[in-house]
């Protein structure tokens, strides 16, 4: 089990990088959501590069924090158009594909390398 980590970095006017490792608990989820909200101020039609550095399923407390902040999370999601997930965890990849299919106007793709994810994010989004 790796140490829990949730790092959010703004890489451009409309671009975020999120690195996640370990198991996120309620306290870290509170900090992570606040950090995301701050970093996303002023973003529109953004993209996010999510890097799985050994992430584990979050604790029930962390999921409770997400549910409590659901309106804030949905507002942040509306600022994004695309997400690239770099992960070898098939469960996370499947969850990303399902989320992409369920959220209109939001596309998530999974990649094996950060380079291929960045290449996809650097291309213009496909017309709907």
Short mmCIF file of C-alpha atoms in Angstrom, two decimals:
data_model
loop_
_atom_site.label_atom_id
_atom_site.label_comp_id
_atom_site.label_asym_id
_atom_site.label_seq_id
_atom_site.Cartn_x
_atom_site.Cartn_y
_atom_site.Cartn_z
CA UNK A 1 0.00 0.00 0.00
CA UNK A 2 1.45 3.37 -1.03
CA UNK A 3 1.14 6.62 0.90
CA UNK A 4 -2.03 8.52 -0.01
CA UNK A 5 -1.53 11.39 -2.42
CA UNK A 6 -3.84 13.69 -4.35
CA UNK A 7 -1.95 16.44 -6.17
CA UNK A 8 -3.65 18.97 -8.43
CA UNK A 9 -1.57 21.20 -10.70
CA UNK A 10 -2.83 23.80 -13.16
CA UNK A 11 -0.72 23.33 -16.30
CA UNK A 12 -2.36 25.95 -18.48
CA UNK A 13 -5.37 28.27 -18.67
CA UNK A 14 -7.72 25.31 -19.16
CA UNK A 15 -5.64 22.31 -18.22
CA UNK A 16 -5.15 20.36 -14.98
CA UNK A 17 -2.91 17.48 -13.97
CA UNK A 18 -4.06 15.27 -11.11
CA UNK A 19 -1.84 12.58 -9.60
CA UNK A 20 -3.40 10.07 -7.22
CA UNK A 21 -1.77 7.35 -5.13
CA UNK A 22 -2.80 5.20 -2.21
CA UNK A 23 -6.17 5.18 -0.50
CA UNK A 24 -7.84 8.57 -0.17
CA UNK A 25 -9.64 9.11 3.14
CA UNK A 26 -12.25 11.71 4.13
CA UNK A 27 -9.73 14.32 5.34
CA UNK A 28 -7.62 14.10 2.19
CA UNK A 29 -10.75 14.18 -0.01
CA UNK A 30 -11.85 17.44 1.66
CA UNK A 31 -8.44 18.98 0.93
CA UNK A 32 -8.39 17.57 -2.62
CA UNK A 33 -11.81 18.99 -3.53
CA UNK A 34 -10.86 22.40 -2.16
CA UNK A 35 -7.58 22.31 -4.08
CA UNK A 36 -9.38 21.32 -7.30
CA UNK A 37 -11.93 24.10 -6.85
CA UNK A 38 -9.16 26.66 -6.37
CA UNK A 39 -7.09 25.42 -9.32
CA UNK A 40 -10.13 25.36 -11.62
CA UNK A 41 -11.18 28.98 -11.04
CA UNK A 42 -11.83 30.62 -14.40
CA UNK A 43 -11.50 27.42 -16.43
CA UNK A 44 -13.84 26.74 -19.34
CA UNK A 45 -13.86 23.83 -21.79
CA UNK A 46 -10.87 22.44 -19.94
CA UNK A 47 -9.12 19.14 -19.87
CA UNK A 48 -7.61 17.06 -17.11
CA UNK A 49 -4.75 14.59 -17.15
CA UNK A 50 -5.27 12.03 -14.37
CA UNK A 51 -2.26 9.93 -13.41
CA UNK A 52 -2.81 6.76 -11.37
CA UNK A 53 0.36 6.30 -9.32
CA UNK A 54 -0.94 3.31 -7.40
CA UNK A 55 -4.38 4.61 -6.46
CA UNK A 56 -6.68 2.42 -4.44
CA UNK A 57 -10.44 2.53 -3.97
CA UNK A 58 -11.27 5.49 -1.64
CA UNK A 59 -12.57 4.93 1.89
CA UNK A 60 -16.30 5.11 2.61
CA UNK A 61 -15.63 8.39 4.40
CA UNK A 62 -14.04 9.83 1.23
CA UNK A 63 -17.04 8.73 -0.82
CA UNK A 64 -19.28 10.43 1.76
CA UNK A 65 -17.31 13.66 1.31
CA UNK A 66 -17.80 13.41 -2.46
CA UNK A 67 -21.54 12.94 -2.00
CA UNK A 68 -21.73 15.89 0.39
CA UNK A 69 -19.95 18.07 -2.18
CA UNK A 70 -21.91 16.70 -5.15
CA UNK A 71 -23.18 20.11 -6.41
CA UNK A 72 -19.64 21.55 -6.27
CA UNK A 73 -18.26 18.50 -8.10
CA UNK A 74 -20.90 18.78 -10.83
CA UNK A 75 -20.10 22.50 -11.28
CA UNK A 76 -16.41 21.62 -11.67
CA UNK A 77 -17.27 18.87 -14.14
CA UNK A 78 -19.14 21.41 -16.31
CA UNK A 79 -15.86 23.32 -16.67
CA UNK A 80 -14.24 20.29 -18.32
CA UNK A 81 -14.74 18.70 -21.72
CA UNK A 82 -12.18 15.89 -21.68
CA UNK A 83 -10.12 13.77 -19.35
CA UNK A 84 -7.24 11.43 -20.04
CA UNK A 85 -6.63 8.69 -17.48
CA UNK A 86 -3.22 7.05 -17.32
CA UNK A 87 -3.71 3.77 -15.49
CA UNK A 88 -3.02 0.08 -15.83
CA UNK A 89 -5.83 -0.72 -13.38
CA UNK A 90 -8.58 -2.27 -15.50
CA UNK A 91 -11.27 -1.48 -12.93
CA UNK A 92 -10.43 2.24 -13.06
CA UNK A 93 -10.27 2.13 -16.86
CA UNK A 94 -13.72 0.49 -17.03
CA UNK A 95 -15.15 3.00 -14.54
CA UNK A 96 -13.78 5.86 -16.67
CA UNK A 97 -15.38 4.42 -19.82
CA UNK A 98 -18.71 4.09 -18.02
CA UNK A 99 -18.51 7.65 -16.67
CA UNK A 100 -17.68 8.92 -20.16
CA UNK A 101 -20.73 7.16 -21.58
CA UNK A 102 -23.06 8.46 -18.85
CA UNK A 103 -22.07 12.15 -18.82
CA UNK A 104 -23.14 14.05 -21.95
CA UNK A 105 -20.49 16.37 -23.36
CA UNK A 106 -17.67 14.84 -21.28
CA UNK A 107 -15.18 12.41 -22.79
CA UNK A 108 -12.76 10.26 -20.83
CA UNK A 109 -10.18 8.04 -22.47
CA UNK A 110 -7.70 5.70 -20.85
CA UNK A 111 -4.04 5.43 -21.80
CA UNK A 112 -1.03 3.34 -20.83
CA UNK A 113 1.46 6.22 -20.94
CA UNK A 114 1.43 9.88 -20.00
CA UNK A 115 2.92 10.74 -23.40
CA UNK A 116 0.01 9.17 -25.31
CA UNK A 117 -2.51 10.84 -22.98
CA UNK A 118 -0.89 14.25 -23.49
CA UNK A 119 -0.84 13.70 -27.25
CA UNK A 120 -4.60 13.04 -27.27
CA UNK A 121 -5.30 16.07 -25.06
CA UNK A 122 -3.24 18.27 -27.39
CA UNK A 123 -5.51 17.47 -30.36
CA UNK A 124 -8.68 19.40 -31.01
CA UNK A 125 -11.78 17.73 -29.55
CA UNK A 126 -13.86 15.80 -32.05
CA UNK A 127 -17.09 17.49 -33.12
CA UNK A 128 -20.17 15.98 -31.53
#
